[in-house]
Amino acid sequence: MKVLVLNSGSSSLKYKLVDTEARRTLVAGLAERLGRGGRTHADAIAEAVAASAAHRVDAVGHRVVHGGARFVHPTLLDPECVAAIEECVPLAPAHNPHNLAGIRAACAALPGVPQVAVFDTAFHATLPRRARTYAIDGVLAERLGLRRYGFHGTSHAFVAAEAARALGRPLEELRLVTLHLGNGASACAVERGSSTETSMGLTPLEGLVMGSRCGDLDPGLVLRLLREPGASLDSVEELLGSRSGLAGLSGVGNDLRDLEARAAEGHDPSRLAIAVFSHRVRKYIGAYAAVMGGLDAVVFTGGIGQNAVAMRRRILQRLEFLGVVLDEARNAAVRVDEAQRVAEVSAPESRVRVLVVATDEELRIAELTAEVAAGLHRVGADGAVGLAVSRAHVHLDAASLQALFPGRERLTPRAPLSQPGLFLAEERVDVL
Ligand code: ADP
C-alpha cells in the first residue's frame, strides 16, 4: 500500500509517502513557516498531495500526539473521532490543535481516501495502574485525567520490534529498555512487547533531561518558582519547557554537538549538562531493569541515541553489574540509517545486548495505517462487505461502495456536514 504520512506541527508539516510492502520512502518533504499570516496547513498538504501525484495514495496516516485514555489503537477517522481528538486538546494544547488542522486539511484534499490517526500515547496504554498513577487525590486525578500517558510511543514500538528482529527472538520473550534520545527524550520499559513504564507522563515534560525541557524535578521547585515576584504561569512554563534541559544548563543551546565542542574546551556548564543528561538516563535504565525484573537489551535511538558516540559510552558506564559491556570500537564505528537500521555495540561477552536502531516513526505510522485501511477492503467472494462501524454510522471504502452500488464512483450529496468535504448522502445502507 502507498500511505501518505503527515506529521503536522505548529509551524511545519512533515510528509512522507511510504510504500509499506517495500518499507521504502517514495516521496518526502517538509513545509516550514506555516501560520502567522503565511501559508496554512491546507497549503502544505496541497504541496504534499502534489508531490505524491505520481502515485495512487491508498490511505493517509496522521501522527496525533495525544489520544487521552480513549484512543489506544490506530483509528479510522470520522467526524466523531475528530471531535473526540478535539476533546484531548486540553491534554496537549501545544500539539493536538495542529494535528487536527492537518487532519481537516487532508480530509478536504483527499476525499474518499481512508484517513487514520496514530497516537503517540497509544503504545503506552498498557502501562499498569501502578505505573501510570500519580500519588495524588484519586478522585481529582480521575476527574481531570491526571495520570501518566507517555509519548514517543510510535518510536519506542518501532525500535523494540526492530531490535527483536535483529536479536532473532520474539518480542514476547524480551525485556528491553528503549531510549529515544532526540531533542525530546524518553525511556521506555518494553516488557514482552508491552510498554510497562515510560519516563514522560501527563505531559512530555517529565523524565529525562531534554534539549530544552527540564525532565524530572521536585514539584516543590515549581511552586517555589511561582512564588517569585513577577513570576507567572506562562513564564514558569516557558522556563521549564523552553529554557531548561541541555540549553538551560549549558547556556550554549540545545544541540548536543555544540555542548560537546564547548566541553572539550573546558566549558564547565556544558560538561555539567552532559553529566546530568547521562546520569539521568543511566538512572532510568537501572530503574527499569528493576521494574521488569531483568534486562535483555538496551536500545538507543533518536538523533542523540543514534549518533552521539561519547554520550552512549557515558550512559552505559557503571552498568557492568547489570551485565552491560560496551564494545568501544563498535560503538565508535556504527552508523545506522534506512538501509542498515540496526547495529550492535555490545561486546560478545555482554549479557545485556546493546543496540543502536534508526527510528522511523513514519514507517511505523504507515504500517499501522495500512493495517487499518486493509481491514476496509474485505469485500468477500460471497458478497460480504467490509465495514467499519462507528456509533452513528458506518464507513465504506471504494471497493465496498462498488459492491453495494455497482457502477457508482461517488455518493450523491443530500446535505453538507460541518466538516469540510463531508456530506449526508442520498444512498442508504441498512445494517441488520
Ligand atoms: P527531534 O527530537 O527534534 O526529532 P533528533 O532526534 O533529530 O531531534 O535529535 C536532535 C539531537 O541529536 C540534537 O540535540 C543533536 O545535537 C543530536 N545529534 C545529532 N547528531 C549528533 C552527533 N553526531 N553527536 C551528538 N549529538 C548529535
PDB file of N, CA, C and O and ligand atoms in Angstrom, residues 182-184 254-257 260 302-304 307-308, ligand 1:
ATOM      1  N   GLY A 182      16.363  12.351  21.501  1.00  0.00           N
ATOM      2  CA  GLY A 182      16.456  13.361  20.440  1.00  0.00           C
ATOM      3  C   GLY A 182      16.396  14.711  21.108  1.00  0.00           C
ATOM      4  O   GLY A 182      16.917  14.885  22.220  1.00  0.00           O
ATOM      5  N   ASN A 183      15.742  15.643  20.482  1.00  0.00           N
ATOM      6  CA  ASN A 183      15.534  16.919  21.127  1.00  0.00           C
ATOM      7  C   ASN A 183      14.577  16.744  22.302  1.00  0.00           C
ATOM      8  O   ASN A 183      14.795  17.238  23.394  1.00  0.00           O
ATOM      9  N   GLY A 184      13.495  15.972  22.046  1.00  0.00           N
ATOM     10  CA  GLY A 184      12.698  15.432  23.149  1.00  0.00           C
ATOM     11  C   GLY A 184      13.310  14.085  23.484  1.00  0.00           C
ATOM     12  O   GLY A 184      13.905  13.457  22.610  1.00  0.00           O
ATOM     13  N   ASN A 254      20.565  23.904  22.518  1.00  0.00           N
ATOM     14  CA  ASN A 254      20.000  22.569  22.746  1.00  0.00           C
ATOM     15  C   ASN A 254      20.657  21.500  21.884  1.00  0.00           C
ATOM     16  O   ASN A 254      20.229  20.362  21.891  1.00  0.00           O
ATOM     17  N   ASP A 255      21.682  21.859  21.137  1.00  0.00           N
ATOM     18  CA  ASP A 255      22.331  20.877  20.263  1.00  0.00           C
ATOM     19  C   ASP A 255      23.528  20.262  20.977  1.00  0.00           C
ATOM     20  O   ASP A 255      24.510  20.952  21.280  1.00  0.00           O
ATOM     21  N   LEU A 256      23.437  18.962  21.223  1.00  0.00           N
ATOM     22  CA  LEU A 256      24.483  18.290  21.994  1.00  0.00           C
ATOM     23  C   LEU A 256      25.864  18.441  21.350  1.00  0.00           C
ATOM     24  O   LEU A 256      26.874  18.512  22.047  1.00  0.00           O
ATOM     25  N   ARG A 257      25.891  18.503  20.020  1.00  0.00           N
ATOM     26  CA  ARG A 257      27.194  18.645  19.347  1.00  0.00           C
ATOM     27  C   ARG A 257      27.911  19.924  19.794  1.00  0.00           C
ATOM     28  O   ARG A 257      29.118  19.925  20.027  1.00  0.00           O
ATOM     29  N   GLU A 260      29.220  19.413  23.299  1.00  0.00           N
ATOM     30  CA  GLU A 260      30.412  18.546  23.323  1.00  0.00           C
ATOM     31  C   GLU A 260      31.654  19.332  22.902  1.00  0.00           C
ATOM     32  O   GLU A 260      32.721  19.178  23.489  1.00  0.00           O
ATOM     33  N   GLY A 302      16.949   7.925  18.150  1.00  0.00           N
ATOM     34  CA  GLY A 302      16.839   9.393  18.158  1.00  0.00           C
ATOM     35  C   GLY A 302      18.175  10.012  17.758  1.00  0.00           C
ATOM     36  O   GLY A 302      19.204   9.313  17.690  1.00  0.00           O
ATOM     37  N   GLY A 303      18.176  11.307  17.485  1.00  0.00           N
ATOM     38  CA  GLY A 303      19.386  11.985  17.000  1.00  0.00           C
ATOM     39  C   GLY A 303      20.592  11.756  17.895  1.00  0.00           C
ATOM     40  O   GLY A 303      21.706  11.497  17.416  1.00  0.00           O
ATOM     41  N   ILE A 304      20.385  11.822  19.208  1.00  0.00           N
ATOM     42  CA  ILE A 304      21.497  11.603  20.141  1.00  0.00           C
ATOM     43  C   ILE A 304      21.792  10.113  20.267  1.00  0.00           C
ATOM     44  O   ILE A 304      22.938   9.671  20.154  1.00  0.00           O
ATOM     45  N   ASN A 307      23.566   8.855  17.108  1.00  0.00           N
ATOM     46  CA  ASN A 307      24.806   9.484  16.624  1.00  0.00           C
ATOM     47  C   ASN A 307      25.841   9.845  17.685  1.00  0.00           C
ATOM     48  O   ASN A 307      27.010  10.033  17.349  1.00  0.00           O
ATOM     49  N   ALA A 308      25.419  10.009  18.928  1.00  0.00           N
ATOM     50  CA  ALA A 308      26.339  10.570  19.926  1.00  0.00           C
ATOM     51  C   ALA A 308      27.133   9.442  20.601  1.00  0.00           C
ATOM     52  O   ALA A 308      26.707   8.865  21.603  1.00  0.00           O
TER      53      ALA A 308
HETATM   54  P1  ADP B   1      13.942  15.683  17.290  1.00  0.00           P
HETATM   55  O1  ADP B   1      13.548  15.168  18.631  1.00  0.00           O
HETATM   56  O2  ADP B   1      13.724  17.142  17.127  1.00  0.00           O
HETATM   57  O3  ADP B   1      13.470  14.819  16.130  1.00  0.00           O
HETATM   58  P2  ADP B   1      16.514  14.488  16.749  1.00  0.00           P
HETATM   59  O4  ADP B   1      16.064  13.093  17.054  1.00  0.00           O
HETATM   60  O5  ADP B   1      16.865  14.823  15.344  1.00  0.00           O
HETATM   61  O6  ADP B   1      15.528  15.571  17.310  1.00  0.00           O
HETATM   62  O7  ADP B   1      17.781  14.774  17.667  1.00  0.00           O
HETATM   63  C1  ADP B   1      18.382  16.019  17.710  1.00  0.00           C
HETATM   64  C2  ADP B   1      19.562  15.925  18.639  1.00  0.00           C
HETATM   65  O8  ADP B   1      20.504  14.969  18.140  1.00  0.00           O
HETATM   66  C3  ADP B   1      20.308  17.251  18.783  1.00  0.00           C
HETATM   67  O9  ADP B   1      20.478  17.545  20.145  1.00  0.00           O
HETATM   68  C4  ADP B   1      21.661  16.948  18.153  1.00  0.00           C
HETATM   69  O10 ADP B   1      22.666  17.591  18.827  1.00  0.00           O
HETATM   70  C5  ADP B   1      21.811  15.477  18.369  1.00  0.00           C
HETATM   71  N1  ADP B   1      22.808  14.901  17.469  1.00  0.00           N
HETATM   72  C6  ADP B   1      22.687  14.645  16.157  1.00  0.00           C
HETATM   73  N2  ADP B   1      23.874  14.174  15.660  1.00  0.00           N
HETATM   74  C7  ADP B   1      24.753  14.141  16.699  1.00  0.00           C
HETATM   75  C8  ADP B   1      26.116  13.748  16.852  1.00  0.00           C
HETATM   76  N3  ADP B   1      26.836  13.289  15.828  1.00  0.00           N
HETATM   77  N4  ADP B   1      26.684  13.868  18.056  1.00  0.00           N
HETATM   78  C9  ADP B   1      25.985  14.340  19.106  1.00  0.00           C
HETATM   79  N5  ADP B   1      24.701  14.703  19.027  1.00  0.00           N
HETATM   80  C10 ADP B   1      24.087  14.614  17.854  1.00  0.00           C
END
